[in-house]
Short mmCIF file of C-alpha atoms in Angstrom, two decimals:
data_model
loop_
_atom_site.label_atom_id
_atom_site.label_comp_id
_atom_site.label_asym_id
_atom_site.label_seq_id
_atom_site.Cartn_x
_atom_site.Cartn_y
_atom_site.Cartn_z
CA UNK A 1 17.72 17.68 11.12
CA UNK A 2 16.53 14.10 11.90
CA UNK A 3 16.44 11.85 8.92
CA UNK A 4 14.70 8.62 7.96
CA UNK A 5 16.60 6.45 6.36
CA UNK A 6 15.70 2.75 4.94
CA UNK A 7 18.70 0.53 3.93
CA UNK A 8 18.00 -2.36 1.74
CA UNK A 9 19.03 -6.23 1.42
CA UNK A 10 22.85 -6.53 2.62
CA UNK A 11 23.28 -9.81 2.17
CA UNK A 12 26.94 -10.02 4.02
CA UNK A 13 28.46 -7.67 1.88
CA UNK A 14 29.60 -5.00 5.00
CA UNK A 15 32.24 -3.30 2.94
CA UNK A 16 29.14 -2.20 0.91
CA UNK A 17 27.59 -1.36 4.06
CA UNK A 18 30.24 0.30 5.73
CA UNK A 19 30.56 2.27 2.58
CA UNK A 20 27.36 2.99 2.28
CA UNK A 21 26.88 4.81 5.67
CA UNK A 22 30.28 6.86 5.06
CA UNK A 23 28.39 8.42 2.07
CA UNK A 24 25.11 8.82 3.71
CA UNK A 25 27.01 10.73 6.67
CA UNK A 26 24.58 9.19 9.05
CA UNK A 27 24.20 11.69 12.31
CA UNK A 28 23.40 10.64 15.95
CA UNK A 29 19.71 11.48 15.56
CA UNK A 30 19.21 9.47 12.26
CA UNK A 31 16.41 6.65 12.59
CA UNK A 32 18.03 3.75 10.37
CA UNK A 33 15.81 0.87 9.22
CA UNK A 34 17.16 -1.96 7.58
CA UNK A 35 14.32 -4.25 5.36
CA UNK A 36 16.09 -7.70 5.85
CA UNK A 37 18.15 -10.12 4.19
CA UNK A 38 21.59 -9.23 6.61
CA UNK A 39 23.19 -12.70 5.80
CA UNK A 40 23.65 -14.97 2.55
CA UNK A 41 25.59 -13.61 0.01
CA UNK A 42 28.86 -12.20 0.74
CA UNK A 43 31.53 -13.79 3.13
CA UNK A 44 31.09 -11.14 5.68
CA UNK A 45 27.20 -12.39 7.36
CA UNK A 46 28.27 -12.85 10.24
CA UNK A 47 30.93 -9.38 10.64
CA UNK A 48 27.40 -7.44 9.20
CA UNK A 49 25.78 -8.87 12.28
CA UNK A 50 28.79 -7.78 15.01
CA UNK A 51 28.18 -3.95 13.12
CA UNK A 52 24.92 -3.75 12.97
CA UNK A 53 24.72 -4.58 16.80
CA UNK A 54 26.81 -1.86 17.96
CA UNK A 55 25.17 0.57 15.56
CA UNK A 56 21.95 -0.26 17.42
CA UNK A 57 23.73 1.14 20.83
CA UNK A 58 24.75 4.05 18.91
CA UNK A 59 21.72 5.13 16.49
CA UNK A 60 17.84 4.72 16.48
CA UNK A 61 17.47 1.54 14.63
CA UNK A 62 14.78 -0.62 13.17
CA UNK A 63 15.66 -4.23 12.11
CA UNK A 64 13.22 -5.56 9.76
CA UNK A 65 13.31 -9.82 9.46
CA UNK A 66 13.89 -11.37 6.02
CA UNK A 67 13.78 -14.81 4.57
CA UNK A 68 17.44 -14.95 4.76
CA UNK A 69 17.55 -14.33 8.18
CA UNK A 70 14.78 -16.86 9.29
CA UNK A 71 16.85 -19.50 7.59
CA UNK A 72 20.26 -18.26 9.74
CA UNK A 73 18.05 -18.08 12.60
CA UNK A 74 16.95 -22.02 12.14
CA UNK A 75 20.24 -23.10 11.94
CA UNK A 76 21.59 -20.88 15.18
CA UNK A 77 19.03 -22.59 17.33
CA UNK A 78 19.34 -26.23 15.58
CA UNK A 79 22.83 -26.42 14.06
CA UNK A 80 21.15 -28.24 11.20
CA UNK A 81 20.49 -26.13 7.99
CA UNK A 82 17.57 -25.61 5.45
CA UNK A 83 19.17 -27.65 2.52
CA UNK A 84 17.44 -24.76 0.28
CA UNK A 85 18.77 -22.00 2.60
CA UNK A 86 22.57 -23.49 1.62
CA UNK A 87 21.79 -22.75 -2.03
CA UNK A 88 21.12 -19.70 -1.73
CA UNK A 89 23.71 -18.59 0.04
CA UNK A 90 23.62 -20.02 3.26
CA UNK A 91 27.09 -22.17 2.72
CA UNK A 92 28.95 -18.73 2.93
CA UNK A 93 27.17 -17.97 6.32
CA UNK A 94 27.82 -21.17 7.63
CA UNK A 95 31.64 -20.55 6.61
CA UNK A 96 31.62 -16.94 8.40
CA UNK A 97 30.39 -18.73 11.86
CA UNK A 98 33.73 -21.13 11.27
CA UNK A 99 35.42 -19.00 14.29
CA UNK A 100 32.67 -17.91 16.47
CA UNK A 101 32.89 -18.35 20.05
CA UNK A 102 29.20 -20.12 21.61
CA UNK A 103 28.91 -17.49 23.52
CA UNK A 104 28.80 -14.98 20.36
CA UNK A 105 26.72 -16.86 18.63
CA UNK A 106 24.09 -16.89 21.24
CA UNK A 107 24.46 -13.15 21.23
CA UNK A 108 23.83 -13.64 17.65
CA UNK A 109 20.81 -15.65 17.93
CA UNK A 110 18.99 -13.25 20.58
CA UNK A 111 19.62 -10.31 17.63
CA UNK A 112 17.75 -12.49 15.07
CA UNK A 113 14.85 -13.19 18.01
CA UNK A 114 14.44 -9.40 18.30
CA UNK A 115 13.82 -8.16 14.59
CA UNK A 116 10.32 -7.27 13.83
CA UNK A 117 8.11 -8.83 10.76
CA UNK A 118 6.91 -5.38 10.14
CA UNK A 119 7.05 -1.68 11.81
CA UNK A 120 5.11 1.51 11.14
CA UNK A 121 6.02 4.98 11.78
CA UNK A 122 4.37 7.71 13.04
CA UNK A 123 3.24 8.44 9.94
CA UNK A 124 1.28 5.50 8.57
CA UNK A 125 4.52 4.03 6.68
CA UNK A 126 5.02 0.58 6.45
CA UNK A 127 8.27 -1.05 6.61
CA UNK A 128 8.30 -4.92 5.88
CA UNK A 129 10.28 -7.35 3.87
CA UNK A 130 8.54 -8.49 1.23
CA UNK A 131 4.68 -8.14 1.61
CA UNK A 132 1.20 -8.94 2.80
CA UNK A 133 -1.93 -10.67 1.41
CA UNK A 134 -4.61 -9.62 4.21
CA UNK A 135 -6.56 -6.92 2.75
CA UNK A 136 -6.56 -5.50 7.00
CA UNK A 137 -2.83 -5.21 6.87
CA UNK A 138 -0.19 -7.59 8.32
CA UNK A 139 -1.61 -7.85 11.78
CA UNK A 140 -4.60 -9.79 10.56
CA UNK A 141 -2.27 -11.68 7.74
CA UNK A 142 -3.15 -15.32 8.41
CA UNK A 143 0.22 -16.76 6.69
CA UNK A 144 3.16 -15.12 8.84
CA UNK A 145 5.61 -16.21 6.28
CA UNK A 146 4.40 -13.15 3.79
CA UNK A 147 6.28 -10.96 6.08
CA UNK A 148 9.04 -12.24 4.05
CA UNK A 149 7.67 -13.68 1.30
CA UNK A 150 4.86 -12.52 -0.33
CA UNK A 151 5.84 -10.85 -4.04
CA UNK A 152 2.12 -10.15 -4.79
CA UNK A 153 2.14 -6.50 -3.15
CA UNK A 154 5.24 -5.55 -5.38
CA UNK A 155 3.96 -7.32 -8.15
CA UNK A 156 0.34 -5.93 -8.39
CA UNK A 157 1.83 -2.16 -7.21
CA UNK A 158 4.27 -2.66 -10.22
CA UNK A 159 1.62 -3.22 -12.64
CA UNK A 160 -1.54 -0.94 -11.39
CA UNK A 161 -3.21 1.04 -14.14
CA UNK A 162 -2.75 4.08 -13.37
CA UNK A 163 -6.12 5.66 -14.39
CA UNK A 164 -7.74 4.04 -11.36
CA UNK A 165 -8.69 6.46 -8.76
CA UNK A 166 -8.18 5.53 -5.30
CA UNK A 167 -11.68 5.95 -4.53
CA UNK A 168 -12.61 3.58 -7.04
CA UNK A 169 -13.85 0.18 -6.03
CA UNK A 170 -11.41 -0.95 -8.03
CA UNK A 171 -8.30 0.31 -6.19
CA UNK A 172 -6.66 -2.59 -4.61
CA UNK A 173 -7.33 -2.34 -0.20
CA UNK A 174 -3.64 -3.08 0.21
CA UNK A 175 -2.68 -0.10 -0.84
CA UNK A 176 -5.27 2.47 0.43
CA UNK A 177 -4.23 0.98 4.47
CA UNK A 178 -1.10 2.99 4.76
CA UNK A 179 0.69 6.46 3.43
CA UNK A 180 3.81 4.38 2.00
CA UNK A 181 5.24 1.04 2.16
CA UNK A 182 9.21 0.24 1.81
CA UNK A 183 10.08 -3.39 0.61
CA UNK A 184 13.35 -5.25 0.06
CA UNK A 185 13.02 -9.17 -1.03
CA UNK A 186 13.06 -8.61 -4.63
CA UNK A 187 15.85 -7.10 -6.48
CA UNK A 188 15.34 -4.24 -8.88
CA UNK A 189 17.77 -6.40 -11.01
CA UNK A 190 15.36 -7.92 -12.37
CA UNK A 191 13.46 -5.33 -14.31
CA UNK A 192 17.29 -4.49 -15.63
CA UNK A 193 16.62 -1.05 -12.96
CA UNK A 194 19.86 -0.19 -10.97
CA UNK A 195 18.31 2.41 -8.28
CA UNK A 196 15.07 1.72 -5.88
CA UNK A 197 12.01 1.59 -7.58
CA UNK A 198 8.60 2.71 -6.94
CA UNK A 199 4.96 1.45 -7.80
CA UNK A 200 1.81 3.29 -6.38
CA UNK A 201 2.56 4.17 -2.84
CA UNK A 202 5.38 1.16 -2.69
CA UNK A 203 8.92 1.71 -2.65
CA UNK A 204 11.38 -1.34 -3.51
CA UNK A 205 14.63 -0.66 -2.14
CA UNK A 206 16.46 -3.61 -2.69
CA UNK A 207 18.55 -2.97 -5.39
CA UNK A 208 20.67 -6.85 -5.65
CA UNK A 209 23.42 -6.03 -3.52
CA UNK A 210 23.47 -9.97 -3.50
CA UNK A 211 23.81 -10.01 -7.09
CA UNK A 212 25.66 -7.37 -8.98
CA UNK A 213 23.90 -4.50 -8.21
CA UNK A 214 24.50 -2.18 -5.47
CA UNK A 215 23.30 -1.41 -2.08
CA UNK A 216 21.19 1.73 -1.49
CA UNK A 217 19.72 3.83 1.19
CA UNK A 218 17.00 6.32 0.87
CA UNK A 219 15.94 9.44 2.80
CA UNK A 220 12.24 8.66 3.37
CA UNK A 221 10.80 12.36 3.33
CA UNK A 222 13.33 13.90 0.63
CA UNK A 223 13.62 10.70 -1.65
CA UNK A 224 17.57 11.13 -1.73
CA UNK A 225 19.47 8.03 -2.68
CA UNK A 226 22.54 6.74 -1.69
CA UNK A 227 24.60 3.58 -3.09
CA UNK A 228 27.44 1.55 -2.45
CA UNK A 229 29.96 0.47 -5.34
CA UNK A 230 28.81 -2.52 -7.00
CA UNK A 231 29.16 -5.29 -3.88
CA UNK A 232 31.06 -7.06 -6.67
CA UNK A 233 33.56 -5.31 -7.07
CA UNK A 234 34.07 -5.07 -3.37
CA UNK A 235 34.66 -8.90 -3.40
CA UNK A 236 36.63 -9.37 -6.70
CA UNK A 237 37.64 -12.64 -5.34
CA UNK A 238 34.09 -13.92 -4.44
CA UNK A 239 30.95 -14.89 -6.92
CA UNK A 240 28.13 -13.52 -4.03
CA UNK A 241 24.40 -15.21 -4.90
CA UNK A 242 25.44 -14.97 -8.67
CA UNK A 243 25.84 -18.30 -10.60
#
């Protein structure tokens, strides 16, 4: 049976990753998409890049662009990096590149160029990073950088009353364009929730694999969830995005 699945923010942790798959049992005819956020975290952003481009010649995959990746991006094609980007975990990329070859790195640099802002299936679900403000979906959005951004669809999703009807003129337009949407960006951390989260049709898989939370997977049609250990524990030695 083909599955779904939608993997949220890695953030160089691969052991999670790695992990993470194993317990998923991911089959031949699986479609994977990953949200974003690949690098910046964990000292292996680099080694998640090297798997995840030799999964793509073995499995259906979808790679989704985060912010995190735009800033690794930058600094592949310019060498110079986003003085923000190396607070937030961009110093621990930079250090898994120490040993990279040119010649890798360019093969590197062509996977960033080829991950989409957004995709949607065959069912009217949308899979993006973060969000969208255009009330005609992301291919009229005029600010590109709400692909991976934009909080305001998670945010107003989270908080909808749920006595409003969708055929109410209240009903917000985001949410009436497509039959689900699947996020990353913001971790579920920070509502103290440990396991994806949903508001209205939106699903927030991103469950601070950065941080000290886990990294999850989720079978789109059956709502099955899978996690990694806490990433932190697969790292004992390292302190990830956490301060």
């Amino acid at each position: 049976m083909k599955r779904t699945l939608v993997i949220g923010d890695i953030h160089g942790g691969l052991r999670a990753l790695i992990q993470l798959l194993e317990r998923t049992n991911i089959h031949a005819n699986d479609r994977l998409i990953f949200l974003g956020d690949y690098v910046d975290g964990w000292s292996e952003s680099a080694a998640v890049i090297d798997f995840l481009i030799e999964l793509n010649k073995t499995h259906s995959c979808v790679f989704i662009k985060g912010n995190h990746d735009i800033w690794c991006q930058e600094w592949l094609q310019s060498g110079k990096p986003n003085s923000i980007w190396l607070q937030h975990g961009g110093t621990a990329t930079i250090k898994s590149y120490e040993n990279y070859a040119t010649e890798k790195i360019m093969e590197h640099l062509s996977f960033f160029e080829s991950m989409k802002d957004y995709h949607v299936d065959e069912q009217n679900r949308l899979f993006i990073h973060s969000g969208f403000s255009s009330m005609h979906g992301p291919e009229k959005e005029h600010y590109s950088s709400n692909y991976s951004w934009d909080r305001t669809l998670w945010e107003m999703a989270l908080i909808m009353d749920k006595r409003i009807k969708k055929d109410s003129l209240l009903y917000p337009k985001r949410l009436l364009l497509y039959e689900e949407i699947y996020i990353g960006h913001t971790p579920t951390l920070n509502y103290n929730i440990q396991v994806p989260m949903q508001g209205c049709n939106v699903w927030n898989i991103d469950t601070g694999a950065a941080f000290y939370g886990k990294l999850s997977c989720m079978d789109i049609e059956t709502k099955a969830v899978w996690q990694s250990d806490i990433v932190q524990e697969l790292y004992p030695n390292e302190k990830g995005r956490n301060k």
